[in-house]
Coordinates of N, CA and C in Angstrom, one line a residue:
X1 N 59.7 166.7 155.9 CA 60.3 167.4 157.0 C 59.2 168.2 157.7
X2 N 58.2 168.6 157.0 CA 57.1 169.4 157.7 C 56.2 168.6 158.6
X3 N 56.1 167.3 158.3 CA 55.3 166.4 159.0 C 55.8 166.3 160.5
X4 N 57.1 166.3 160.7 CA 57.6 166.1 162.0 C 57.9 167.4 162.8
X5 N 57.8 168.5 162.1 CA 58.1 169.8 162.7 C 56.9 170.3 163.4
X6 N 57.1 170.8 164.6 CA 56.0 171.5 165.3 C 56.6 172.5 166.3
X7 N 56.0 173.6 166.4 CA 56.4 174.7 167.3 C 55.2 175.3 167.9
X8 N 55.0 175.1 169.1 CA 53.8 175.6 169.8 C 53.6 177.1 169.7
X9 N 54.7 177.9 169.6 CA 54.6 179.3 169.5 C 54.2 179.8 168.2
X10 N 54.5 179.1 167.1 CA 54.1 179.5 165.8 C 55.1 180.5 165.2
X11 N 54.7 180.9 163.9 CA 55.6 181.8 163.2 C 54.8 182.9 162.6
X12 N 55.4 184.1 162.5 CA 54.8 185.3 161.9 C 54.7 185.1 160.4
X13 N 55.6 184.4 159.8 CA 55.6 184.2 158.4 C 56.4 183.0 158.0
X14 N 56.0 182.4 156.9 CA 56.6 181.2 156.3 C 56.7 181.5 154.8
X15 N 57.9 181.3 154.2 CA 58.2 181.5 152.8 C 58.5 180.2 152.1
X16 N 57.8 180.0 151.0 CA 58.2 178.9 150.1 C 58.9 179.6 148.9
X17 N 60.2 179.6 148.9 CA 61.0 180.3 147.9 C 61.6 179.3 146.9
X18 N 61.1 179.3 145.7 CA 61.5 178.3 144.7 C 61.5 176.9 145.2
X19 N 60.4 176.6 146.0 CA 60.4 175.2 146.6 C 59.0 174.5 146.5
X20 N 57.9 175.2 146.5 CA 56.6 174.6 146.6 C 56.4 173.6 145.4
X21 N 56.8 173.9 144.2 CA 56.5 173.0 143.1 C 57.4 171.7 143.2
X22 N 58.4 171.7 144.1 CA 59.2 170.5 144.2 C 58.8 169.6 145.4
X23 N 57.8 170.1 146.2 CA 57.3 169.3 147.3 C 56.5 168.1 146.8
X24 N 56.7 166.9 147.4 CA 56.0 165.8 146.9 C 54.5 165.9 147.1
X25 N 54.1 166.6 148.1 CA 52.6 166.9 148.4 C 52.4 168.4 148.7
X26 N 52.3 169.2 147.6 CA 52.2 170.6 147.9 C 51.1 171.1 148.7
X27 N 49.9 170.5 148.5 CA 48.7 170.8 149.4 C 49.0 170.5 150.8
X28 N 49.6 169.3 151.1 CA 49.9 169.0 152.5 C 50.9 169.9 153.1
X29 N 51.9 170.4 152.3 CA 52.9 171.3 152.7 C 52.2 172.6 153.1
X30 N 51.3 173.1 152.3 CA 50.6 174.4 152.5 C 49.7 174.2 153.8
X31 N 49.1 173.1 153.9 CA 48.2 172.9 155.1 C 49.1 172.9 156.4
X32 N 50.2 172.2 156.4 CA 51.1 172.2 157.5 C 51.7 173.6 157.8
X33 N 52.1 174.3 156.7 CA 52.6 175.7 156.9 C 51.5 176.6 157.6
X34 N 50.2 176.4 157.1 CA 49.1 177.2 157.7 C 49.0 176.9 159.1
X35 N 49.1 175.6 159.5 CA 48.9 175.2 160.9 C 50.0 175.8 161.8
X36 N 51.2 176.1 161.2 CA 52.3 176.7 162.0 C 52.3 178.2 162.1
X37 N 51.4 178.9 161.4 CA 51.3 180.3 161.4 C 50.6 180.8 162.7
X38 N 51.1 181.9 163.3 CA 50.3 182.5 164.3 C 49.1 183.2 163.7
X39 N 48.1 183.6 164.5 CA 47.0 184.4 163.9 C 47.6 185.6 163.3
X40 N 47.1 185.9 162.1 CA 47.6 187.0 161.3 C 48.9 186.8 160.6
X41 N 49.5 185.6 160.7 CA 50.7 185.3 160.1 C 50.6 185.2 158.5
X42 N 51.6 185.4 157.8 CA 51.6 185.5 156.4 C 52.4 184.3 155.8
X43 N 51.8 183.7 154.7 CA 52.4 182.7 153.9 C 52.8 183.3 152.6
X44 N 54.0 183.2 152.2 CA 54.5 183.7 150.9 C 55.0 182.6 150.0
X45 N 54.5 182.6 148.8 CA 54.9 181.6 147.8 C 55.5 182.4 146.6
X46 N 56.8 182.1 146.3 CA 57.4 182.8 145.2 C 58.5 181.9 144.6
X47 N 58.9 182.4 143.4 CA 60.0 181.7 142.7 C 60.8 182.8 142.1
X48 N 62.1 182.8 142.3 CA 63.0 183.8 141.9 C 62.9 184.2 140.4
X49 N 62.6 183.2 139.6 CA 62.5 183.4 138.2 C 61.1 183.5 137.7
X50 N 60.1 183.4 138.5 CA 58.7 183.6 138.2 C 58.0 182.3 137.8
X51 N 56.7 182.4 137.9 CA 55.8 181.3 137.7 C 55.9 180.8 136.2
X52 N 56.1 181.7 135.3 CA 56.2 181.4 133.9 C 57.5 180.5 133.6
X53 N 58.5 180.8 134.3 CA 59.8 180.0 134.2 C 59.5 178.6 134.7
X54 N 58.8 178.5 135.8 CA 58.5 177.1 136.3 C 57.7 176.3 135.3
X55 N 56.7 177.0 134.7 CA 55.9 176.3 133.7 C 56.7 175.9 132.5
X56 N 57.7 176.7 132.1 CA 58.6 176.4 131.0 C 59.4 175.2 131.4
X57 N 59.8 175.1 132.6 CA 60.6 173.9 133.1 C 59.8 172.6 133.1
X58 N 58.5 172.8 133.5 CA 57.6 171.6 133.5 C 57.5 171.0 132.0
X59 N 57.4 171.9 131.1 CA 57.3 171.5 129.7 C 58.6 171.0 129.2
X60 N 59.8 171.6 129.5 CA 61.1 171.2 129.0 C 61.6 170.0 129.7
X61 N 61.3 169.8 131.0 CA 61.9 168.7 131.7 C 60.9 168.1 132.7
X62 N 59.8 167.5 132.3 CA 58.8 167.0 133.2 C 59.2 165.9 134.2
X63 N 60.4 165.3 133.9 CA 60.9 164.3 134.8 C 61.4 165.0 136.1
X64 N 62.1 166.1 135.9 CA 62.7 166.8 137.1 C 61.7 167.8 137.7
X65 N 60.9 168.5 136.9 CA 59.9 169.5 137.4 C 58.5 169.0 137.1
X66 N 57.9 168.5 138.0 CA 56.6 167.8 137.8 C 55.4 168.7 137.8
X67 N 55.5 169.9 138.4 CA 54.3 170.7 138.4 C 54.7 172.2 138.5
X68 N 53.8 173.0 138.1 CA 54.0 174.5 138.2 C 53.6 175.0 139.5
X69 N 53.7 176.3 139.7 CA 53.2 176.9 140.9 C 51.7 177.0 140.9
X70 N 51.0 176.9 142.0 CA 49.6 177.1 141.9 C 49.2 178.6 141.7
X71 N 48.1 178.7 140.9 CA 47.6 180.1 140.6 C 46.8 180.5 141.8
X72 N 46.4 181.8 141.8 CA 45.5 182.3 142.8 C 44.2 181.5 142.9
X73 N 43.7 181.2 141.7 CA 42.5 180.4 141.6 C 42.6 179.1 142.2
X74 N 43.7 178.4 141.9 CA 44.0 177.1 142.5 C 44.2 177.1 144.0
X75 N 44.9 178.1 144.5 CA 45.0 178.3 145.9 C 43.7 178.5 146.6
X76 N 42.8 179.3 145.9 CA 41.5 179.6 146.5 C 40.7 178.3 146.5
X77 N 40.8 177.5 145.5 CA 40.1 176.2 145.4 C 40.5 175.2 146.5
X78 N 41.7 175.4 147.0 CA 42.3 174.4 148.0 C 41.6 174.7 149.3
X79 N 40.9 175.8 149.5 CA 40.1 176.1 150.7 C 41.0 176.0 151.9
X80 N 42.2 176.7 151.8 CA 43.1 176.7 153.0 C 42.9 178.0 153.8
X81 N 42.0 178.9 153.3 CA 41.8 180.2 153.9 C 43.0 181.1 153.9
X82 N 43.8 181.0 152.9 CA 45.1 181.8 152.8 C 44.9 183.1 152.0
X83 N 43.9 183.1 151.1 CA 43.8 184.3 150.3 C 42.9 185.3 150.9

């Protein structure tokens, strides 16, 4: 859905709430979200039950939950300029 969405005016903020780890291409989703932010816009990544819960779900049910949330180090390594 993010590949086809475009808004020339941009957004002040974009939130991935309990969703980023379910995206088929999380890095591409973050890159698209970054491109949709206005200058100074904020991107928020969160999970209502926390990153440790997501990691537990990855271990308990790897078929349904394929990956955990990216750490700050992993986000920094993606070189998206978000941190």
